[in-house]
Coordinates of C-alpha atoms and ligand atoms in Angstrom, one line a residue:
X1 CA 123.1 147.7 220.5
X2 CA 121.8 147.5 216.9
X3 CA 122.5 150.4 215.9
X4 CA 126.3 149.2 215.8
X5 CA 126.4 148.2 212.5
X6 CA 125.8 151.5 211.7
X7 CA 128.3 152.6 213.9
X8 CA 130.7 149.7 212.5
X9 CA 130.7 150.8 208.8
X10 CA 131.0 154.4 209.6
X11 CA 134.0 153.6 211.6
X12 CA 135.5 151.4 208.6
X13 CA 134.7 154.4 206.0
X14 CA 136.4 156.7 209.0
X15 CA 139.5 154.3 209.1
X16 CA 139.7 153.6 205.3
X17 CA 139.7 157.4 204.8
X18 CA 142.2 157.8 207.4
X19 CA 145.3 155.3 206.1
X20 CA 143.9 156.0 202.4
X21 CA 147.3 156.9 200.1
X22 CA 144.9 158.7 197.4
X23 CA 141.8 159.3 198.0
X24 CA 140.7 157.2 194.4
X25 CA 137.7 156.7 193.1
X26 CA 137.2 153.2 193.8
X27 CA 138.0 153.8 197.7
X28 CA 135.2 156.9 198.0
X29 CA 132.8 154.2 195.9
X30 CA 133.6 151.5 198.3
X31 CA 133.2 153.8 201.1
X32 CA 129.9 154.9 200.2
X33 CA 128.3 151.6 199.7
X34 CA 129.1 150.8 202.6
X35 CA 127.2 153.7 204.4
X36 CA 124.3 153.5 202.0
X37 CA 123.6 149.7 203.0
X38 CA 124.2 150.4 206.6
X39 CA 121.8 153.0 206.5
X40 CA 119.3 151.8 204.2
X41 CA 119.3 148.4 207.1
X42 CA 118.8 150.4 209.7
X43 CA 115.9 151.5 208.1
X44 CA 117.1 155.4 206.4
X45 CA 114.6 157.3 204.0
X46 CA 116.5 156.8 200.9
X47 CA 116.3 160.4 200.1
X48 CA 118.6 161.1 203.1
X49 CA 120.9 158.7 201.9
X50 CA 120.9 160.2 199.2
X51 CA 121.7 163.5 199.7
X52 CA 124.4 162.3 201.9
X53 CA 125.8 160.3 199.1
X54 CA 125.6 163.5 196.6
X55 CA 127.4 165.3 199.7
X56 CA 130.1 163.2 200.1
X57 CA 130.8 162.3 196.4
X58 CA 131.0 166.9 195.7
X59 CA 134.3 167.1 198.4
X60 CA 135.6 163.1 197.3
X61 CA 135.8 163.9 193.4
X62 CA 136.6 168.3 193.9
X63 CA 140.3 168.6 192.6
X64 CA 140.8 171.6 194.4
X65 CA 140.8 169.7 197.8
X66 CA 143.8 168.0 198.4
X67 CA 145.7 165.4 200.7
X68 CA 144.8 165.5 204.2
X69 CA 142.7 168.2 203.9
X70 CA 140.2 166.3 201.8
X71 CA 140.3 163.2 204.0
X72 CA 139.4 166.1 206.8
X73 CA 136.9 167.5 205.1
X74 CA 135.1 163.7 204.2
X75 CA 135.5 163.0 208.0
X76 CA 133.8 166.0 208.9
X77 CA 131.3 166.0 206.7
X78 CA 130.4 162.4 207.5
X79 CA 130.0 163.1 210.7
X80 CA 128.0 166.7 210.4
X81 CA 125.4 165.0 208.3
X82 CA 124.9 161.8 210.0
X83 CA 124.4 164.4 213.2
X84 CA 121.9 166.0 211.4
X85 CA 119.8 163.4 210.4
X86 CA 119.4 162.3 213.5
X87 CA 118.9 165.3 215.3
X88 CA 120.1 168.8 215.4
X89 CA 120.3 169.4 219.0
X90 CA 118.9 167.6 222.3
X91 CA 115.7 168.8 223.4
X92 CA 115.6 168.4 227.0
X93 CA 112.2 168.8 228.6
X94 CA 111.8 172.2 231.1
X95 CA 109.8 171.3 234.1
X96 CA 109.1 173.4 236.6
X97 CA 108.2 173.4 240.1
X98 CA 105.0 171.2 239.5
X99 CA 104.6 169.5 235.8
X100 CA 101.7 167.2 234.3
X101 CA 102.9 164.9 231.4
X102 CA 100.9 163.4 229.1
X103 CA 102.0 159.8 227.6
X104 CA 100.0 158.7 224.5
X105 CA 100.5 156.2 221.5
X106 CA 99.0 153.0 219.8
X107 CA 99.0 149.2 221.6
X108 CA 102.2 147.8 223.1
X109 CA 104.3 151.2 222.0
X110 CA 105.5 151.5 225.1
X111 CA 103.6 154.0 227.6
X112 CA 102.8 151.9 231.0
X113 CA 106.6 150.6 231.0
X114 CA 108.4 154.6 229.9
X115 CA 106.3 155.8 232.7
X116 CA 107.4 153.5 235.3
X117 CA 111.5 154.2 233.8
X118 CA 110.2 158.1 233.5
X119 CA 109.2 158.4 237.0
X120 CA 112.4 156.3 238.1
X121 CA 114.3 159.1 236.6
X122 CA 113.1 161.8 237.7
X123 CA 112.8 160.8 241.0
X124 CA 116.1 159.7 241.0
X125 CA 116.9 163.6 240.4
X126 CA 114.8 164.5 243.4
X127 CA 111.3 164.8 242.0
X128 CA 108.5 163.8 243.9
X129 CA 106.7 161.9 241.3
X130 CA 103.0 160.5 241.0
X131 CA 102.2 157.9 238.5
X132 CA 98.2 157.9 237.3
X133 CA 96.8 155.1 235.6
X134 CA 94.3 156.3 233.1
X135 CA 94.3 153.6 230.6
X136 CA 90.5 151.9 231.5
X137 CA 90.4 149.7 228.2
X138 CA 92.6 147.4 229.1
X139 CA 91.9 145.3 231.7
X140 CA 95.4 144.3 232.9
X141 CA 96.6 147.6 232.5
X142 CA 96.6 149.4 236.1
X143 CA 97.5 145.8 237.5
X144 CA 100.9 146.3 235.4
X145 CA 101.6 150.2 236.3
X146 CA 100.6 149.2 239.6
X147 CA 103.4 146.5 239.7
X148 CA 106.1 148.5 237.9
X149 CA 105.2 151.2 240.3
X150 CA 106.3 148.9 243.0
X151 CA 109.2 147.9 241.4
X152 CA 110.0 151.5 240.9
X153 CA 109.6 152.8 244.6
X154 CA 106.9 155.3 243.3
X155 CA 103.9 156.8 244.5
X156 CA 100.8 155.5 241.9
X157 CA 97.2 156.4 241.8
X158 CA 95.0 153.7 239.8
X159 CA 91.3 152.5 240.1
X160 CA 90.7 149.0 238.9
X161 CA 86.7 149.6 238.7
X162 CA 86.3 152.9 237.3
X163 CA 85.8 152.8 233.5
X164 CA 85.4 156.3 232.9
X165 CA 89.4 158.1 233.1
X166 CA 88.2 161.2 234.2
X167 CA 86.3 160.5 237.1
X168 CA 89.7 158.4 238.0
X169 CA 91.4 162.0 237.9
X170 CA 89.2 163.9 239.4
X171 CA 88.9 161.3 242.3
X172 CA 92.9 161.7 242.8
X173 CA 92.6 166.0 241.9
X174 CA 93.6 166.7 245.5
X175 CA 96.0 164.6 246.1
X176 CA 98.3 164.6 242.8
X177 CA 98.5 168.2 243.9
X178 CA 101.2 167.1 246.2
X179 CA 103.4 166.5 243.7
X180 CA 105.7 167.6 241.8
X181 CA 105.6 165.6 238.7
X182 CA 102.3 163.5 237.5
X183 CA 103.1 161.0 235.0
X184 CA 99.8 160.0 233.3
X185 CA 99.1 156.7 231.5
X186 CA 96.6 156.4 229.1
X187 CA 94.5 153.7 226.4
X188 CA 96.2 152.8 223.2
X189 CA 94.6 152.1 220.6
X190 CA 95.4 149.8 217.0
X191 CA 95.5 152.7 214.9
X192 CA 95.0 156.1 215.5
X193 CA 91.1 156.5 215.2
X194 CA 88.5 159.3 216.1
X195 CA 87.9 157.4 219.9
X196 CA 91.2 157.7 220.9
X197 CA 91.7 161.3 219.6
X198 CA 88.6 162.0 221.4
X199 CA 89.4 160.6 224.8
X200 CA 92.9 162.1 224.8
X201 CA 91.3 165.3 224.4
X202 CA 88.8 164.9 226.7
X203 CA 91.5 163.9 229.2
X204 CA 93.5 166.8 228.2
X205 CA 91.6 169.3 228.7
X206 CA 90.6 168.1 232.5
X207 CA 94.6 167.7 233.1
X208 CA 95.9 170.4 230.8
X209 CA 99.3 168.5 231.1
X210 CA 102.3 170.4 230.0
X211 CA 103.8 168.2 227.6
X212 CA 101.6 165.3 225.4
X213 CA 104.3 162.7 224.6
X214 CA 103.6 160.0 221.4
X215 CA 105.6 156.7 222.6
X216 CA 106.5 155.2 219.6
X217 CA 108.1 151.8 219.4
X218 CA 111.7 151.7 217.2
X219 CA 110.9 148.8 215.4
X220 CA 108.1 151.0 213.1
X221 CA 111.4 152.0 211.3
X222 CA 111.0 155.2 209.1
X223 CA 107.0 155.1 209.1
X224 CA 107.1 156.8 212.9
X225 CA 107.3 159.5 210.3
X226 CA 103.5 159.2 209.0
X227 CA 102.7 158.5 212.6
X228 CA 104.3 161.7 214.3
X229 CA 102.7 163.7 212.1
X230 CA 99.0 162.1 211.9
X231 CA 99.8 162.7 215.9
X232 CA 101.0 166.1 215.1
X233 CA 97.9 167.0 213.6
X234 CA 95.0 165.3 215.4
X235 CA 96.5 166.1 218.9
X236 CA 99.3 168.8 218.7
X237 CA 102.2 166.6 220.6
X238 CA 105.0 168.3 222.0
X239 CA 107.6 165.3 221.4
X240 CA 108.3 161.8 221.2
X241 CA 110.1 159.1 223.1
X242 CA 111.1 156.2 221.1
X243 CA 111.2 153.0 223.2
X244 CA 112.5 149.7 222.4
X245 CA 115.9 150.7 220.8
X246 CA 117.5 148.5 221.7
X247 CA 115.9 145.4 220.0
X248 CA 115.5 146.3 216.4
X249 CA 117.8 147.2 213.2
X250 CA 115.7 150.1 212.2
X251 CA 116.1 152.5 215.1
X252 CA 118.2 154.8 212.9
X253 CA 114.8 154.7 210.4
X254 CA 112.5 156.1 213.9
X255 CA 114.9 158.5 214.7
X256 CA 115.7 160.1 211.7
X257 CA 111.9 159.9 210.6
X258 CA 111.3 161.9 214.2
X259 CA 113.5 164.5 213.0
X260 CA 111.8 164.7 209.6
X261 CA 108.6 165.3 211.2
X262 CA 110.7 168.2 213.1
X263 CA 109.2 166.6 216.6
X264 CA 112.1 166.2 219.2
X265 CA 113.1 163.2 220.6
X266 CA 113.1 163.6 224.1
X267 CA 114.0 160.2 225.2
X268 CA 114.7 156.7 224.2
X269 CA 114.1 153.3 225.4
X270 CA 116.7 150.9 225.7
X271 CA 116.0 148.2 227.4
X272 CA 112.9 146.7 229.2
X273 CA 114.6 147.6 233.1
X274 CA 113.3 150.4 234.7
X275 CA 116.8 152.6 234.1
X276 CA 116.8 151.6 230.8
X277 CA 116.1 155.1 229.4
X278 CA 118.1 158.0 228.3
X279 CA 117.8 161.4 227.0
X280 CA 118.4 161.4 223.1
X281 CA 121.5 163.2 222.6
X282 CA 122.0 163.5 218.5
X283 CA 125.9 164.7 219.3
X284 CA 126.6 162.0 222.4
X285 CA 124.5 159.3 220.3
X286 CA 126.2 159.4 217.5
X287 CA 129.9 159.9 219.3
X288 CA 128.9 156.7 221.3
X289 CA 127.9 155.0 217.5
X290 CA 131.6 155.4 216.0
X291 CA 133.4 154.4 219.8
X292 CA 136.2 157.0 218.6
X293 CA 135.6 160.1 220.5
X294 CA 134.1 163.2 219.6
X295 CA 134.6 165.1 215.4
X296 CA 138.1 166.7 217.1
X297 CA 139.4 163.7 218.3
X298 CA 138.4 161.8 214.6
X299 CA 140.5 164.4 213.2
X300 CA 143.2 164.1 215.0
X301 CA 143.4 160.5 214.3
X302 CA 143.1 161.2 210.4
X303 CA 146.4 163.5 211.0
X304 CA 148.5 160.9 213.2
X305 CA 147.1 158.1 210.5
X306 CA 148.8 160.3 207.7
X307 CA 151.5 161.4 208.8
X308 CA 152.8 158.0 210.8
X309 CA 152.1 156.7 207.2
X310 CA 154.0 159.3 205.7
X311 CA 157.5 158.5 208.8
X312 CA 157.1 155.4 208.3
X313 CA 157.4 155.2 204.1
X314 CA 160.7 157.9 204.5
X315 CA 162.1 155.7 207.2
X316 CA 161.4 152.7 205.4
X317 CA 163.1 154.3 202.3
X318 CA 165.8 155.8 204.5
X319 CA 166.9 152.9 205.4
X320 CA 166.9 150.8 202.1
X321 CA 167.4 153.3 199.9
X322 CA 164.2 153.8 197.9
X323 CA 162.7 156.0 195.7
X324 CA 159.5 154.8 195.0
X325 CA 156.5 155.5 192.1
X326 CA 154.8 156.6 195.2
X327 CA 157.7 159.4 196.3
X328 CA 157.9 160.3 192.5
X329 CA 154.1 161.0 192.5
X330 CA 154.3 163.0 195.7
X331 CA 156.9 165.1 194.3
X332 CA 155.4 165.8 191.4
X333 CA 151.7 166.1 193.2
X334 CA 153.9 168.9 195.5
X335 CA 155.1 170.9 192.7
X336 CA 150.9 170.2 191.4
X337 CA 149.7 171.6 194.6
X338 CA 151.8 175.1 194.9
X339 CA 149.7 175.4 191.7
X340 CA 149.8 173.4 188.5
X341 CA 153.2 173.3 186.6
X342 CA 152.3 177.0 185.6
X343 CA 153.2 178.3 188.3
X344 CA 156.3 176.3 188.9
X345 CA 157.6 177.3 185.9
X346 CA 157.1 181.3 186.7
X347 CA 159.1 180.6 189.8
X348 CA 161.8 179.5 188.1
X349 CA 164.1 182.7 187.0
X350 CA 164.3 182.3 183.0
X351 CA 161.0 180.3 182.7
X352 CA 158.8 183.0 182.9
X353 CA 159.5 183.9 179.2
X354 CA 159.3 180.0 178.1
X355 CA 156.3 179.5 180.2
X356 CA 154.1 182.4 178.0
X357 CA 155.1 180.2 175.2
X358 CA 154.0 176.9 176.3
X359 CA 150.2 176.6 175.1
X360 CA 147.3 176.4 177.7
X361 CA 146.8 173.2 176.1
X362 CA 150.1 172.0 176.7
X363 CA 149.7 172.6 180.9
X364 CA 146.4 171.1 180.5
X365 CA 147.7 168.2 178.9
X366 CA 150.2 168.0 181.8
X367 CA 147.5 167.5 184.1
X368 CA 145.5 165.1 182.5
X369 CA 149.0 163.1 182.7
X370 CA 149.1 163.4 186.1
X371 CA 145.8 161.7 186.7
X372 CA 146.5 159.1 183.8
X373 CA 149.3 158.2 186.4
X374 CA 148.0 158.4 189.7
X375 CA 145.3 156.3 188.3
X376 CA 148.1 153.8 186.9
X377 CA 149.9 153.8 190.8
X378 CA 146.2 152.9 192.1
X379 CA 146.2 150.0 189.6
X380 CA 149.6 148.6 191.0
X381 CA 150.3 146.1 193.6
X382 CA 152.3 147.3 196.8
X383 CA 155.4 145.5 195.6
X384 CA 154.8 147.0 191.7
X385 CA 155.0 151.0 193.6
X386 CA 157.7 150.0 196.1
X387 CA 160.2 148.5 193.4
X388 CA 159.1 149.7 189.8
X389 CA 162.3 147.4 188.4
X390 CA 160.0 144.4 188.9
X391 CA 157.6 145.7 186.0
X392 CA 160.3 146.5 183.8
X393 CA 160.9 142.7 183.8
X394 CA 157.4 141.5 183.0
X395 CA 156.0 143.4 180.9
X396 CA 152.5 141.4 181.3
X397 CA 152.3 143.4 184.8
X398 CA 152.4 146.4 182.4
X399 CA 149.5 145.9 180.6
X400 CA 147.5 144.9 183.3
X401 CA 148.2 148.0 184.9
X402 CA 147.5 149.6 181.5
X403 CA 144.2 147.9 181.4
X404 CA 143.3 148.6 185.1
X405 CA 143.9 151.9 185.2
X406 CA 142.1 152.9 181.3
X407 CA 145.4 154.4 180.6
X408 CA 148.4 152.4 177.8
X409 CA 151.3 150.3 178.1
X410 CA 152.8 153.5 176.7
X411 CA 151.8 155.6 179.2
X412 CA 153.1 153.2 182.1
X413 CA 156.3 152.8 180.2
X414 CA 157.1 156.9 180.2
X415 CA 155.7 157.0 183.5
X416 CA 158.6 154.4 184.6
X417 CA 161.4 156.6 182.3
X418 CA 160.6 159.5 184.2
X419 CA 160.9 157.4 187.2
X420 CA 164.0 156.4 186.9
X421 CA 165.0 159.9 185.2
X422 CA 163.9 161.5 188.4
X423 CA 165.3 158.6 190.9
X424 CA 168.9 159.6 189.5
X425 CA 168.6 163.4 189.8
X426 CA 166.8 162.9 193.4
X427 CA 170.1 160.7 194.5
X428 CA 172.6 163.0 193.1
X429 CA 171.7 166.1 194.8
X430 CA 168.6 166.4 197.0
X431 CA 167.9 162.8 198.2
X432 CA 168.8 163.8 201.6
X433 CA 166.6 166.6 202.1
X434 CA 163.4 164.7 200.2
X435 CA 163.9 161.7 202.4
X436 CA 163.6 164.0 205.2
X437 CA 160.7 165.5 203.7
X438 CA 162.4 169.1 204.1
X439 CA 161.8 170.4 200.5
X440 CA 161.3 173.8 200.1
X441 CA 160.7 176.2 197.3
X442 CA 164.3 176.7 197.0
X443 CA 164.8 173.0 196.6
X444 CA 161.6 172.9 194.4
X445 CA 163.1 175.2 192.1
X446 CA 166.5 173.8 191.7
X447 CA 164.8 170.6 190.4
X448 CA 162.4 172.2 188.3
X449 CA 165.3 173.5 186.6
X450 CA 167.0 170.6 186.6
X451 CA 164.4 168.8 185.2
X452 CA 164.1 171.6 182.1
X453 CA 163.7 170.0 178.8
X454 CA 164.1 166.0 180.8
X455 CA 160.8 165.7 182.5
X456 CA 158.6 165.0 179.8
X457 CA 154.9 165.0 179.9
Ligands
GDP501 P1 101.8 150.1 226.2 O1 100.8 149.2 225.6 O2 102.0 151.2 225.2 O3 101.6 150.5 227.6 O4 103.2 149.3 226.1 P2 104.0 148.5 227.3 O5 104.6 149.5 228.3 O6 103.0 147.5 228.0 O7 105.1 147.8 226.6 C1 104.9 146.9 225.5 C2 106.1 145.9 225.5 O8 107.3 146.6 225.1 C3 106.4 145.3 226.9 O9 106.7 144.0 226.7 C4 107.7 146.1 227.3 O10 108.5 145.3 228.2 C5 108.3 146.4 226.0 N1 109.2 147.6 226.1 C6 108.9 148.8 226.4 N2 110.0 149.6 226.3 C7 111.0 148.9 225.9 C8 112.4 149.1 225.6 O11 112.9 150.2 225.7 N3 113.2 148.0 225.3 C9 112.6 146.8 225.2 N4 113.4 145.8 224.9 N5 111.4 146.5 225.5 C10 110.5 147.5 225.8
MG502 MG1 99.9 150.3 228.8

C-alpha cells in the first residue's frame, strides 16, 4: 500500500527512539524530518504537521522528562496524534431492518464500482441487498452496474431507456420494498454545479435514503477537504468513502482532510476487486501502518530496547572491565535525576550546612556542565566513549569533539579528569554493585561523599 512510506518513517523514528542512548537534539531533529517529509508526500496539510512537529519538539527538548520515560512519552505521543489526524474513532454505519443509501460524487470518483463492493459486503453479512442504477447521463453506466452486479451475485434494478431517474425509481417502488438494503447509483458530474445539486435533491426527496454518501477518490489529496464541505453544504452528506487508496501517495492528504471537514469516513477503497473495501478504522489503520502492534505493545518494545541496551553495555563492561564516559555520565545523570546535586548534597549527613553555602549559581553552573558534557559524549565516536584513553593520546580528537559539541578542549579535558577521578573510586569500592546496576541511595551517598571536594564542576 502507499501509505507505507508513511508507515516506514514512523517506524524508523519509533526504532531510533527506542535504541536512542540520549535523546539529543540532533536525533529528535532527524526524527522529525523525517515524519514532516513523509507526511507532507503523502499529501498532509502543513498546519497539521505542524502542530505535530511543535508537539513533539515541547516533550523532546522538556528537561524534566527523563530516560525512558521521555522516549515513552515521544512514542505515545506519536502515535496519539497521528491517530487523531486521521480519525478519532470509526464511524460504523447503523442500518436497520430495511436502509436506503445514497452514493453521490463527481466523474470516475468511484460510485458504480463502491456500490457493487458495498453490496458484496453487506450481503456477505446476510443483507438482502438491491442495487439501483440511477445514473441516466451516462450512457454506459447501468451496462457497467449491471455487469458488476453480476459479478457480485446481486439483485440490480436498471433501465437502459429511461432518462428521467425518478420514473426509474418509482417503476422499481414495489419491488425494492423487498429488501433490505437499496444501494442507489447516481450521475456524476465534473464539478459540483447547480444540476447535480438539483437532481440529487430531487432524487432524494422521492427516496429519502438514510445516509447520502460523497465517494471521493484518494488521489484529490488534501483538497477532498474543499470538496466535503462544498458537499456538506449544498447537500447535507452524512459521510464519505474514499476509494482508490490503494493507488496513490496522498491518501494520508484525503483522510486527514475528511477529518478536518469533521465528516466520517465510513469506508475505504482499496483495490478495484469487488472485496476490495474496508471499514476505516483510524486505531486498526494506523496499527496496520507501523506493522508493530498496537501503542502497548510499542511501549513495551521501547522498554526491552532500553534495558537489553542497558545488560548488554554492564555485561559487556563486566566482562572487560570498563568504565566508560557513558557509565560516568549515567552515574552522574542518577545522582541529576533524584534531583539536581542540591539535593544530593542535603542527603549527605554534614553537607546540609555546606550546601546553604554553595551559591544558587554555583548548582546552576553544575548543570549547565552537565549538558556541556552530555553534548561532548554525543559528539564522540563509539570507540572515543567506550575507551576515553584513546583521546588522551590525540589530542586532535579533542578538539574536534570540542568543536562538535560548542563546548572547549578545556572542558573535554576536565571532563576526562573527572573520568578517570571517578573510574578509580568506582573500582576501589563500589564497581561491583554499579556493574550490577544495584546502586542505591546508600551507595549514592557514600560516593557523594567520597567525591567531596574531588568531583569538580
Ligand atoms: P464513477 O464514475 O464514480 O461511477 O466511478 P467508477 O465506479 O466507474 O470508478 C472509476 C474508476 O475507478 C474505475 O476504473 C474503477 O475501477 C476505479 N476504482 C474505483 N474504486 C477503486 C479502488 O478502490 N481502487 C482502485 N485501484 N481503483 C478503483
Ligand atoms: Mg458510475
Amino acid at each position: 500500500m502507499v501509505m507505507e512510506r508513511l508507515g516506514e518513517s514512523l517506524k524508523k523514528g519509533f526504532t531510533r527512539i527506542s535504541n536512542a542512548i540520549f535523546l539529543d537534539k540532533k536525533l529528535i531533529e532527524g526524527i522529525i524530518k523525517d515524519i514532516q517529509r513523509s507526511l507532507i508526500e503523502s499529501d498532509v496539510n502543513i498546519e497539521l504537521v505542524f502542530n505535530l512537529t511543535q508537539k513533539i519538539k515541547k516533550i523532546a527538548y522538556d528537561e524534566n522528562i527523563k530516560g525512558i520515560d521521555k522516549k515513552e512519552q515521544l512514542i505515545k505521543l506519536i502515535h496519539d496524534e497521528i491517530l487523531f489526524i486521521l480519525g478519532k474513532e470509526t464511524k460504523n454505519l447503523k442500518l436497520d431492518k430495511k436502509n436506503k443509501i445514497i452514493l453521490i460524487g463527481l466523474y470516475g470518483s468511484g460510485k458504480t464500482t463502491t456500490i457493487s463492493k458495498l453490496g458484496f459486503y453487506y450481503a456477505k453479512r446476510g443483507k438482502k441487498v438491491a442495487l439501483l442504477g440511477l445514473d441516466t447521463d451516462r450512457p454506459a453506466a447501468m451496462d457497467q452496474l449491471e455487469q458488476m452486479a453480476k459479478k457480485a451475485n446481486l439483485a440490480y434494478f436498471i433501465d437502459k431507456k429511461e432518462k428521467d431517474p425518478i420514473k426509474i425509481y418509482e417503476n422499481y417502488k414495489k419491488e425494492l420494498e423487498k429488501y433490505d438494503l437499496v444501494l442507489i447509483d447516481t450521475a456524476g458530474r465534473d464539478g459540483l454545479n447547480k444540476d447535480l445539486i438539483n437532481q440529487i435533491e430531487k432524487i432524494d426527496k422521492k427516496i429519502k435514503a438514510d445516509y447520502r454518501i460523497l465517494v471521493l477518490p484518494a488521489d484529490i489529496g488534501q483538497s477532498a477537504k474543499n470538496q466535503t464541505t462544498e458537499f456538506q453544504k449544498a447537500l447535507s452528506i452524512d459521510g464519505v468513502i474514499i476509494t482508490r487508496m490503494d493507488g496513490t501517495s496522498k491518501a494520508g492528504g484525503a483522510l486527514t482532510a475528511c477529518n478536518q471537514a469533521n465528516c466520517p469516513v465510513y469506508f475505504i477503497g482499496v483495490g478495484e476487486q469487488i472485496h476490495e473495501i474496508e471499514i476505516f478504522d483510524p486505531l486498526s489503520y494506523i496499527n496496520r501502518l507501523l506493522g508493530m502492534g498496537d501503542l502497548s505493545s510499542l511501549l513495551e518494545k521501547v522498554k526491552s530496547a532500553t534495558d537489553e541496551k542497558q545488560t548488554k553495555r554492564i555485561e559487556e563492561r563486566l566482562k572487560q572491565g570498563k568504565f566508560t564516559l557513558l557509565d560516568l555520565y549515567s552515574q552522574l545523570e542518577q545522582m541529576n535525576s533524584l534531583g539536581s546535586m542540591d539535593k544530593i548534597m542535603s542527603m549527605v549527613p554534614g553537607f546540609s550546612q555546606v550546601k546553604n553555602k554553595i551559591p544558587k549559581s554555583e548548582l546552576e553552573k553544575q548543570e549547565k556542565k552537565m549538558k556541556q558534557w552530555k553534548s561532548a559524549i554525543n559528539s564522540m565516536t563509539e570507540e572515543e566513549v567506550e575507551n576515553p584513553d584513546v583521546l588522551e593520546k590525540q589530542t586532535s580528537r579533542i578538539s574536534r569533539i570540542a568543536k562538535g559539541s560548542g563546548t572547549t578542549t578545556t572542558e573535554i579535558r576536565s571532563l576526562l579528569k573527572q573520568y578517570k577521578l571517578l573510574k578509580e573510586m568506582m573500582y576501589s569500592s563500589n564497581a561491583e554493585k554499579i556493574s550490577s546496576g544495584e546502586i542505591d541511595k546508600k551507595t549514592m551517598q557514600k560516593i557523594a561523599k567520597q567525591m567531596k571536594g574531588k568531583i569538580k564542576f
